[in-house]
Backbone as CSV, one residue per row, in Angstrom:
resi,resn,N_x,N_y,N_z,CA_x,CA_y,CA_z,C_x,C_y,C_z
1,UNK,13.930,0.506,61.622,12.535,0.083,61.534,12.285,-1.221,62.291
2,UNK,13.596,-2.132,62.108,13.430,-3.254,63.075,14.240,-3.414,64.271
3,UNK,14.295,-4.774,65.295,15.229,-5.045,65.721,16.088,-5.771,64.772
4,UNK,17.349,-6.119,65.473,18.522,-6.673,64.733,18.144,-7.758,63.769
5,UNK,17.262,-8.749,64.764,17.142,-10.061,64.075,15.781,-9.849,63.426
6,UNK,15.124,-8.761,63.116,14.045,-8.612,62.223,12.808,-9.251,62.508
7,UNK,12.627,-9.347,63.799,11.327,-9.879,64.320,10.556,-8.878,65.066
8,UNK,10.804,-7.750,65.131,9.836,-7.394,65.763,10.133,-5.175,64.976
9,UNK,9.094,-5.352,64.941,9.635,-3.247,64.736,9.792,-2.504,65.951
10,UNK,10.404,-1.576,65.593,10.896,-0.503,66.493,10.379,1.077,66.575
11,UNK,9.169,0.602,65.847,8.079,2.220,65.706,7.795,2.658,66.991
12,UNK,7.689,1.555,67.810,7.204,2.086,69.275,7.907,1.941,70.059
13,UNK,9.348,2.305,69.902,9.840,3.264,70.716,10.130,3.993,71.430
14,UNK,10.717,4.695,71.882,10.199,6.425,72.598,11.077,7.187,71.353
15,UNK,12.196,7.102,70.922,12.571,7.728,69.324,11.544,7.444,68.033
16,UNK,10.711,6.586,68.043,9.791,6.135,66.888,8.942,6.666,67.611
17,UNK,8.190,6.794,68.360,6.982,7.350,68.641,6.971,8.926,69.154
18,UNK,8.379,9.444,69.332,8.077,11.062,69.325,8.151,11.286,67.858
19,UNK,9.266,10.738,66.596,9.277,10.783,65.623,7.672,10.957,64.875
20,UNK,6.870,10.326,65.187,5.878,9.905,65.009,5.026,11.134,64.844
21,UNK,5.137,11.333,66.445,4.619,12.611,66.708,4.710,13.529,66.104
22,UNK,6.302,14.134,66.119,6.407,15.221,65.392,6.264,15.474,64.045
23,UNK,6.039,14.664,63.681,5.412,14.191,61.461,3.975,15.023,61.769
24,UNK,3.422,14.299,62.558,1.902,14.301,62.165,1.838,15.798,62.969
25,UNK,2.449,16.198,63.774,1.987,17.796,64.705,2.062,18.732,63.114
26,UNK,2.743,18.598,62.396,3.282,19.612,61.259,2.123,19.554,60.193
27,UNK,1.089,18.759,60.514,-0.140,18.608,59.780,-1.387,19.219,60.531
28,UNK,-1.628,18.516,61.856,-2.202,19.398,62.871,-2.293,20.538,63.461
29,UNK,-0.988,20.497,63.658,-0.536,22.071,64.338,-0.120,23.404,63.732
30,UNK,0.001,22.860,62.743,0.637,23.902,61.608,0.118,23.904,60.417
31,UNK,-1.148,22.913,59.973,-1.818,22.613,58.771,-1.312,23.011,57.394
32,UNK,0.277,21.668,57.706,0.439,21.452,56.208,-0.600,21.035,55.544
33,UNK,-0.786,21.112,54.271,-1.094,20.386,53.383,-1.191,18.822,53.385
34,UNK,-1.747,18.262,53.543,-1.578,16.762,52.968,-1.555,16.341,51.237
35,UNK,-2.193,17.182,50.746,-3.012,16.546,49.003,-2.290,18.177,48.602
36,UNK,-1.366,18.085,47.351,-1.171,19.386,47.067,-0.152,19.140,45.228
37,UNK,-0.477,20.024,44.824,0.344,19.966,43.146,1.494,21.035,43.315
38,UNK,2.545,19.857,43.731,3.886,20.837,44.063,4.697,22.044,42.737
39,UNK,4.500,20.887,41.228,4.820,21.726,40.359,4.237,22.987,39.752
40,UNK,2.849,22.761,40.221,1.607,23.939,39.962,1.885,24.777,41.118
41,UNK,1.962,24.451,42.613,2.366,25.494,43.329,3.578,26.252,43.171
42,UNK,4.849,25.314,42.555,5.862,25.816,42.622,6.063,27.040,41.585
43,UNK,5.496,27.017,40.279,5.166,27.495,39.425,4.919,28.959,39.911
44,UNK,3.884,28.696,40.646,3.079,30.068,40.648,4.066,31.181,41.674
45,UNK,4.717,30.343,42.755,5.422,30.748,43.570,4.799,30.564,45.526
46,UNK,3.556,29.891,44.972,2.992,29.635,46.484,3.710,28.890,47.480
47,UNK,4.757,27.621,46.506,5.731,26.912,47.184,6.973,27.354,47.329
48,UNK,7.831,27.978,46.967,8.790,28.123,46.833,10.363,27.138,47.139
49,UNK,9.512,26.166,47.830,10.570,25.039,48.329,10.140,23.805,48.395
50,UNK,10.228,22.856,48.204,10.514,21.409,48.205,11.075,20.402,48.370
51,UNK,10.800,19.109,49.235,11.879,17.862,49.021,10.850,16.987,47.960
52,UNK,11.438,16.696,46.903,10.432,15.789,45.766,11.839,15.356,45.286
53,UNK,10.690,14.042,44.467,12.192,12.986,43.540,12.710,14.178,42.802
54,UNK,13.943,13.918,42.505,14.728,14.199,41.046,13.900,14.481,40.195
55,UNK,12.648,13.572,40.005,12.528,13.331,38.002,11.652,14.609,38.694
56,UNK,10.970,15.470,39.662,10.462,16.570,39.534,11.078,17.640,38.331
57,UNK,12.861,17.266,38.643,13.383,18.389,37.576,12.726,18.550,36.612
58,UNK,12.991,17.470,35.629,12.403,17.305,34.514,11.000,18.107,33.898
59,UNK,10.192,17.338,34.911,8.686,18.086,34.757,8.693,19.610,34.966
60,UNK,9.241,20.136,35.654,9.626,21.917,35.814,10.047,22.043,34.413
61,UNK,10.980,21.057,34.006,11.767,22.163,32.721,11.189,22.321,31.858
62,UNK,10.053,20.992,31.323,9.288,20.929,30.407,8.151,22.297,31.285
63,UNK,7.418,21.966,31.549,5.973,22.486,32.214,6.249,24.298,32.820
64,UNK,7.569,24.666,33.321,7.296,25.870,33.808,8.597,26.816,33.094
65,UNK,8.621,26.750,31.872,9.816,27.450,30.892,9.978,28.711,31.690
66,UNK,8.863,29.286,31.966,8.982,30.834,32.398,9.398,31.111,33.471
67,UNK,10.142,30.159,34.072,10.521,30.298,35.084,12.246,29.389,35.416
68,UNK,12.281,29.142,34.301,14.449,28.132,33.612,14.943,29.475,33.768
69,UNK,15.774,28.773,34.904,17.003,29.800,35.288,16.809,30.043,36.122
70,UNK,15.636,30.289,37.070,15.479,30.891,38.221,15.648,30.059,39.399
71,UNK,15.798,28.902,39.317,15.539,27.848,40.578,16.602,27.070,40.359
72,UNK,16.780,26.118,41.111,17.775,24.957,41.274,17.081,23.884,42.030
73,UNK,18.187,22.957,42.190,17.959,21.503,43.224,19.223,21.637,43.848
74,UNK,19.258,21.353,45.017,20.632,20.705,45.830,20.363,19.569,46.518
75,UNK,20.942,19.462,47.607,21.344,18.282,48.556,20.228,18.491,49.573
76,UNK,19.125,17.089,49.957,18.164,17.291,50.916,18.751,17.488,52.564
77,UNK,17.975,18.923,53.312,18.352,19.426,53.985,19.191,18.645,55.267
78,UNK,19.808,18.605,55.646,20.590,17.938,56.954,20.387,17.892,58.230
79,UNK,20.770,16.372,59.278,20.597,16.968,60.561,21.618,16.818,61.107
80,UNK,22.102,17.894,61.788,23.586,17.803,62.521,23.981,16.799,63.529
81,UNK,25.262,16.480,63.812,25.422,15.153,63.947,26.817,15.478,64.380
82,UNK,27.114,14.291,65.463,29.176,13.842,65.863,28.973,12.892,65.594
83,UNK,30.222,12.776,64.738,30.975,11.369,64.693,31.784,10.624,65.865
84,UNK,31.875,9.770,65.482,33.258,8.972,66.779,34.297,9.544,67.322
85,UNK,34.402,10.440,66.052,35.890,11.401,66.288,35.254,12.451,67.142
86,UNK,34.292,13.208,67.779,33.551,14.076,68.138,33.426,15.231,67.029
87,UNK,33.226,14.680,65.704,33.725,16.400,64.499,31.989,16.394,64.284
88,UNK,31.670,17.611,64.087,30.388,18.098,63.847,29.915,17.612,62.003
89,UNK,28.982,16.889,61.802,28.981,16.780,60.375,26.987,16.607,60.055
90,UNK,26.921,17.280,58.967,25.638,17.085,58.446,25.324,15.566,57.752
91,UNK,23.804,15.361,58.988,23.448,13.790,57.903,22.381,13.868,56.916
92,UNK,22.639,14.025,55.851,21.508,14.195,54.987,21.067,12.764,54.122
93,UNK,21.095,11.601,55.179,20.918,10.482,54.938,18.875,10.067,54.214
94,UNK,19.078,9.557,53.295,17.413,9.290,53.140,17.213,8.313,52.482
95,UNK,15.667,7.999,52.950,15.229,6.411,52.268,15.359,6.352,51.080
96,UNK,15.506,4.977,50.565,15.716,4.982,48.944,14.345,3.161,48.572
97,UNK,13.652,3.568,47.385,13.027,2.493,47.383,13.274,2.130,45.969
98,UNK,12.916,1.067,45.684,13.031,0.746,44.004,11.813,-0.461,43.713
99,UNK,12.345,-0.865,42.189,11.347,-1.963,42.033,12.447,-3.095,42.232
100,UNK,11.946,-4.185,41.494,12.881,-5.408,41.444,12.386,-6.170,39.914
101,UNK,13.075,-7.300,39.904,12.946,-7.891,38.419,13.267,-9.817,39.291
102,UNK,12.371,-9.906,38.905,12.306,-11.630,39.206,12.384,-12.904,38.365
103,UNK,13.476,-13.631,38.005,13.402,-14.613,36.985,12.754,-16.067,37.622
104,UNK,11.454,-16.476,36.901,10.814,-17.416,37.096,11.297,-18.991,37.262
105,UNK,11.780,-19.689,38.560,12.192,-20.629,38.652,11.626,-21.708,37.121
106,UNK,12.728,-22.549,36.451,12.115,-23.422,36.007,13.107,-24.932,35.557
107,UNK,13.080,-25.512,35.100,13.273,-26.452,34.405,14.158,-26.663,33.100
108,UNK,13.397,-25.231,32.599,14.028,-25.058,31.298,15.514,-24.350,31.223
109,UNK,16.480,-25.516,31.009,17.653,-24.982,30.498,17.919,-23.395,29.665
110,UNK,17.412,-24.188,28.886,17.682,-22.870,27.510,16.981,-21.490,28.268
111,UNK,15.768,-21.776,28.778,15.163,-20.334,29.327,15.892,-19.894,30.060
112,UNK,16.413,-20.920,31.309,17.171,-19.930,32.458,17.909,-19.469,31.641
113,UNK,18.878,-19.854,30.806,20.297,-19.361,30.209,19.624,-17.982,29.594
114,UNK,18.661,-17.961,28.572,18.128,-16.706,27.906,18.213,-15.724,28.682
115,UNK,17.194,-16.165,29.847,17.130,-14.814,30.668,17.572,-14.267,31.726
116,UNK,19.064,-14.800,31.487,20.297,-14.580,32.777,20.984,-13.782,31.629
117,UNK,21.031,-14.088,30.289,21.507,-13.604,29.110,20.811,-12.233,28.908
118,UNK,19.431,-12.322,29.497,18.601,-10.905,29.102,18.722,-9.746,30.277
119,UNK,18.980,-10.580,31.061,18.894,-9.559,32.557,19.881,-8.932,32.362
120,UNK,21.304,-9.404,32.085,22.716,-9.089,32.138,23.302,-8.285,30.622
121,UNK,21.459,-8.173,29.848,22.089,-7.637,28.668,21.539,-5.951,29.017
122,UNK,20.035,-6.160,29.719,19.402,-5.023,30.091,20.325,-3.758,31.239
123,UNK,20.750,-4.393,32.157,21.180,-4.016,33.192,22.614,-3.386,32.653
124,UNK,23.354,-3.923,31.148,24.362,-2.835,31.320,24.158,-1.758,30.635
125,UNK,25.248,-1.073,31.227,25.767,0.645,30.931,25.354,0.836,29.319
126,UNK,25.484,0.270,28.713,25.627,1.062,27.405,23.944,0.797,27.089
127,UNK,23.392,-0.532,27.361,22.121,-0.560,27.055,21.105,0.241,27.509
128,UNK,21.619,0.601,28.945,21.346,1.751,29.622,21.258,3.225,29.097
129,UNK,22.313,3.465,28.781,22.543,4.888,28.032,21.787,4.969,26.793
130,UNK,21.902,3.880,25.990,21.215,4.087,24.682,19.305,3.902,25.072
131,UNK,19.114,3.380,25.308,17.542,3.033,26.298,17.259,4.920,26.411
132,UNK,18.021,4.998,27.767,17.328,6.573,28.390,17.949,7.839,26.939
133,UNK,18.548,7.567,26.041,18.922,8.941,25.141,17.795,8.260,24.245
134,UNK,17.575,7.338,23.619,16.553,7.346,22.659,14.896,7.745,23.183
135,UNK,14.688,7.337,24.850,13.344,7.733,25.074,13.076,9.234,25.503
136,UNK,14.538,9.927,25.860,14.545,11.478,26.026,14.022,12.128,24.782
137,UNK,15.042,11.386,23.560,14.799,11.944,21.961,13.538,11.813,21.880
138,UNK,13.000,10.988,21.829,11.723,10.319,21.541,9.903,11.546,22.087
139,UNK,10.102,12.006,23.616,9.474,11.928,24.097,10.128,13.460,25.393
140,UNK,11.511,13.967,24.565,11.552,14.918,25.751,11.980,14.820,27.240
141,UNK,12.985,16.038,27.147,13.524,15.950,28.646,12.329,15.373,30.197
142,UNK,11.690,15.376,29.780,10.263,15.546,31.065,10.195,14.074,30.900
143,UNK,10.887,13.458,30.425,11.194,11.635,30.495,12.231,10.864,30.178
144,UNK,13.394,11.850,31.083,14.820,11.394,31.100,14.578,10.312,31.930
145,UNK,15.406,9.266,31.934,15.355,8.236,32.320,15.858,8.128,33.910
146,UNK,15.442,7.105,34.883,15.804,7.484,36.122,16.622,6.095,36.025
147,UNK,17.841,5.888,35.436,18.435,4.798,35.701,19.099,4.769,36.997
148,UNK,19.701,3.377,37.125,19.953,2.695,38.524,21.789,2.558,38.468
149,UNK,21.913,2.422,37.044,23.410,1.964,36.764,24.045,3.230,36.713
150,UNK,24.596,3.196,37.586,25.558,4.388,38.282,26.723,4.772,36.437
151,UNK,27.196,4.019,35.957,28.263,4.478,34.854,26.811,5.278,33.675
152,UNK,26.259,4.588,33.797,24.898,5.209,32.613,24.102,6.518,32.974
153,UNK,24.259,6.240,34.025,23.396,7.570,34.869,24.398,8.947,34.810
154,UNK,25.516,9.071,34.853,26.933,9.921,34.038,26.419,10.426,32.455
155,UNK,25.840,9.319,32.015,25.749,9.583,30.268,24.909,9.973,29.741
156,UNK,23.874,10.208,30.912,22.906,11.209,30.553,22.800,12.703,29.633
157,UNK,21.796,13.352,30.176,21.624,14.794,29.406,22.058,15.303,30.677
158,UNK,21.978,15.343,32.056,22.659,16.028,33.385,23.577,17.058,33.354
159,UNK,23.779,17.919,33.125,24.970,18.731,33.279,25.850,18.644,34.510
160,UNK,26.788,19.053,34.176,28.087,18.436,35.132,27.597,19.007,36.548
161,UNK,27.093,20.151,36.947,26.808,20.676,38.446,25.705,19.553,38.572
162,UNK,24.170,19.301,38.290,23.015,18.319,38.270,24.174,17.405,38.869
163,UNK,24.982,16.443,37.841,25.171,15.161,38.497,25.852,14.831,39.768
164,UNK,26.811,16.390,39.981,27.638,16.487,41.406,26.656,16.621,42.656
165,UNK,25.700,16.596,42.434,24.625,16.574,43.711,23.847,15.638,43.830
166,UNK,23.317,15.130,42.360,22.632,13.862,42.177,23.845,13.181,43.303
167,UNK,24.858,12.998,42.582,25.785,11.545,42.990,26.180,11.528,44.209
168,UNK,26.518,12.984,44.627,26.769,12.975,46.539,25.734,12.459,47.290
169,UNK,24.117,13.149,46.589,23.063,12.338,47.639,22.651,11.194,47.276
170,UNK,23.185,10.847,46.292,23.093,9.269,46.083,23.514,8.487,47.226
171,UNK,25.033,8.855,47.581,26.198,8.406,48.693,25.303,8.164,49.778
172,UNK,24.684,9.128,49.895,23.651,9.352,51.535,22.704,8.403,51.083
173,UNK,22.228,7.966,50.170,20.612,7.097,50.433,20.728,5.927,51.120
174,UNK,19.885,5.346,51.995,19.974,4.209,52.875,18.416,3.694,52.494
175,UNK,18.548,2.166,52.475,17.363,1.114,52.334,17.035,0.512,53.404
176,UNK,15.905,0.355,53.342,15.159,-0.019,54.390,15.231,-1.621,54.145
177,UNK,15.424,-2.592,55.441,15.615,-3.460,55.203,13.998,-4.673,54.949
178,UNK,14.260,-5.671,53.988,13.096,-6.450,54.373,12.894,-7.372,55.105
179,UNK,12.177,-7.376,55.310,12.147,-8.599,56.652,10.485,-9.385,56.377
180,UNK,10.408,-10.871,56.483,9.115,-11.259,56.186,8.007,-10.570,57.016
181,UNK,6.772,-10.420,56.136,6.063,-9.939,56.904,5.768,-8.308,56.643
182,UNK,7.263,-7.475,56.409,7.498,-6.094,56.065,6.639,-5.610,55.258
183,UNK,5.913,-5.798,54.425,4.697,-5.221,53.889,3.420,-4.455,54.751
184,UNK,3.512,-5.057,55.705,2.354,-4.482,56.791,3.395,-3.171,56.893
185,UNK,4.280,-2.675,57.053,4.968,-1.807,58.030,4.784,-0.620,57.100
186,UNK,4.521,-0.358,55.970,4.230,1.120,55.426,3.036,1.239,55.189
187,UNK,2.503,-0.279,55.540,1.021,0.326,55.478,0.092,0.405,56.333
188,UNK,1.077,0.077,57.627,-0.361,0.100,58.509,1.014,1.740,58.985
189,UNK,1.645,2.391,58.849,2.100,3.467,59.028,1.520,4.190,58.713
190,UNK,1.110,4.392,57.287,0.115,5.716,56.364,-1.190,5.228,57.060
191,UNK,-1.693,3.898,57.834,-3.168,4.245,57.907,-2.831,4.689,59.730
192,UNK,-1.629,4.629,60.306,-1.647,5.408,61.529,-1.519,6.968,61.424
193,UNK,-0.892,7.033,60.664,-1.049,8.544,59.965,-2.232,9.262,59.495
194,UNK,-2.897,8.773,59.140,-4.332,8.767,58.267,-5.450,8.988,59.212
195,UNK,-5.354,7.647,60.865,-6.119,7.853,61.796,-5.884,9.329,62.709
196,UNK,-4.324,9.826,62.917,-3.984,10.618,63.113,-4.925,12.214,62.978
197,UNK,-4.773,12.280,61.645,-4.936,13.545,60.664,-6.225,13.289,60.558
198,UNK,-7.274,12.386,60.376,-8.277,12.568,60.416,-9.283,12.296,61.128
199,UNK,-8.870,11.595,61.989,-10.053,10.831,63.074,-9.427,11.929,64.523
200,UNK,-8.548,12.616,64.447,-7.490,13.458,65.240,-7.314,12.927,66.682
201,UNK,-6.760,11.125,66.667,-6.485,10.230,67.545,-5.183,11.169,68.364
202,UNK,-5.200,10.258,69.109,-3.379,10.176,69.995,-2.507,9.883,69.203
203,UNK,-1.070,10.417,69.277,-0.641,9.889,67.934,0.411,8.677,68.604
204,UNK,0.461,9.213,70.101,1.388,8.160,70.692,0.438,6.492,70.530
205,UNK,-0.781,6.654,70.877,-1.413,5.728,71.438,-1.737,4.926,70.140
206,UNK,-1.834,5.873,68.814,-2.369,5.434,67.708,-1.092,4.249,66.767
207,UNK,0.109,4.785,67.063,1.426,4.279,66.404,1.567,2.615,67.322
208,UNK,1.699,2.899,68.326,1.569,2.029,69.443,0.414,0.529,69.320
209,UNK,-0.480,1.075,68.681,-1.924,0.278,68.290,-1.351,-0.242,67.351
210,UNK,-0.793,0.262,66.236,-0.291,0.011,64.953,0.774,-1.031,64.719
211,UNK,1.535,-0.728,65.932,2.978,-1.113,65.959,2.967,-2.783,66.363
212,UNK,1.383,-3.271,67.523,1.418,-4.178,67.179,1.036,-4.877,66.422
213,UNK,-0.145,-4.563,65.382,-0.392,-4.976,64.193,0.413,-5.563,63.349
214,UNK,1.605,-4.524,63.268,2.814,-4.997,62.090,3.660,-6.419,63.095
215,UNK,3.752,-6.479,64.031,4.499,-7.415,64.717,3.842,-8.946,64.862
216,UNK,2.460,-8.822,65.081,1.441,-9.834,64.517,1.879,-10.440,63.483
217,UNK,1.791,-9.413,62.510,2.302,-10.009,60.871,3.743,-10.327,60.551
218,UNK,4.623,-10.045,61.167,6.055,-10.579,61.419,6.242,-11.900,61.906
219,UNK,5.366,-11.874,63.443,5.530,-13.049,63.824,4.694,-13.967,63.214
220,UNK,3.833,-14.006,62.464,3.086,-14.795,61.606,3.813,-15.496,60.394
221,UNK,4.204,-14.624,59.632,4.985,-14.766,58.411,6.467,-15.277,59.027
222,UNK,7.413,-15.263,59.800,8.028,-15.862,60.704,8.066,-17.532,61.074
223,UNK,7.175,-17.347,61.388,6.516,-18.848,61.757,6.209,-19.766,60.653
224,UNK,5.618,-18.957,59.611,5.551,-19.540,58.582,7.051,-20.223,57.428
225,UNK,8.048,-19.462,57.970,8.855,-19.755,57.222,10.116,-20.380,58.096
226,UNK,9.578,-21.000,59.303,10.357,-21.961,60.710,11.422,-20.942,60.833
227,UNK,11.306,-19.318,61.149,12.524,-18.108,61.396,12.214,-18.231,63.099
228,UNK,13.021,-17.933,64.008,12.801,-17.896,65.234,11.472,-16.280,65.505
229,UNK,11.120,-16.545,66.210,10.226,-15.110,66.888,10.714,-14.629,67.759
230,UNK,9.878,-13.234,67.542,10.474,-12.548,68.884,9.638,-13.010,70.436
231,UNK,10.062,-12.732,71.272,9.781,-13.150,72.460,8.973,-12.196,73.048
């Protein structure tokens, strides 16, 4: 998404901007869907296939009984690929996003200590496990917990095949890095997308428009924080 030193994006491209392209042709040219109820389609059978989060499972098992047993989840589809060694291998690499948890700079002794004490009480495994089995009990598979802590996420309700695929495409997820400023970059993306699909722009010319927008706001926020710019 960026260069190395995180000053400038790399949407505009000639790999980011055919990328680009070929997203938005599959809306145009082929009139996917944009706005659609995957579990209601899937249900009925209009969809028959999907890439959606995990916790989709859930909502199927609760919401479409009449249909347990008939479907599965695996590993999101792959693109073929050489390694260094020249061996042929599937990358079924994909973005991964989360929230975060922020402890409030202060003064107060005793507070920092509390809530280095609270973070480190939340964040483990067992508090974990007991957390997501009491709100499953509570409230039903259709709000198994999407924990983060890899030993807790094992101690789930998952059955042993579920977690052997969960945990392989876990292996594959890659994060997008932040960089100041990075807030513009998914959003002036969905509104190049948006101009795309509905104003039915260029999509080269439209990403390109976009691309310096987000770099504006890099080198702004940059500057602001005495980081070198890009040139």
């Amino acid at each position: 998404m960026y260069n190395e030193q995180g000053s400038k994006t790399t949407v505009d491209n000639e790999a980011g901007v055919k990328a680009f392209d070929d997203y938005t042709r599959y809306f145009n040219d082929y009139g996917l869907p944009t706005i659609y109820d995957f579990v209601s389609r899937f249900r009925s059978g209009e969809m028959p296939i999907g890439v959606s989060a995990y916790s989709t499972y859930n909502t199927l098992m609760v919401s479409a009984p009449e249909i347990r047993g008939l479907w599965d989840f695996t590993l999101i589809p792959g693109t073929e690929r050489v390694d260094e060694d020249g061996n042929t291998y599937l990358d079924r690499s994909d973005f991964i996003s989360g929230s975060a948890t922020m402890m409030i700079a202060t003064d107060n002794e005793e507070l920092r200590r509390n809530s280095w004490e609270f973070m480190k009480w939340w964040a483990d495994s067992d508090t974990q496990v007991r957390f997501g089995r009491e709100i499953e009990a509570l409230l039903g598979s259709s709000a198994r917990y999407a924990t983060a802590n890899r030993d807790a996420f094992s101690q789930l309700a998952w059955s042993y095949d579920d977690i052997q695929v969960l945990n392989e495409q876990w292996e594959q997820t890659v994060g997008i890095r932040e960089v100041p400023g990075g807030y513009y970059t998914g959003r002036h993306l969905a509104n190049a997308v948006r101009k795309v699909l509905n104003d039915k722009d260029d999509a080269r010319e439209t990403i390109i428009d976009y691309s310096i927008k987000i770099d504006e706001e890099l080198t702004k926020k940059r500057k602001e924080f005495g980081l070198p710019i890009a040139e």
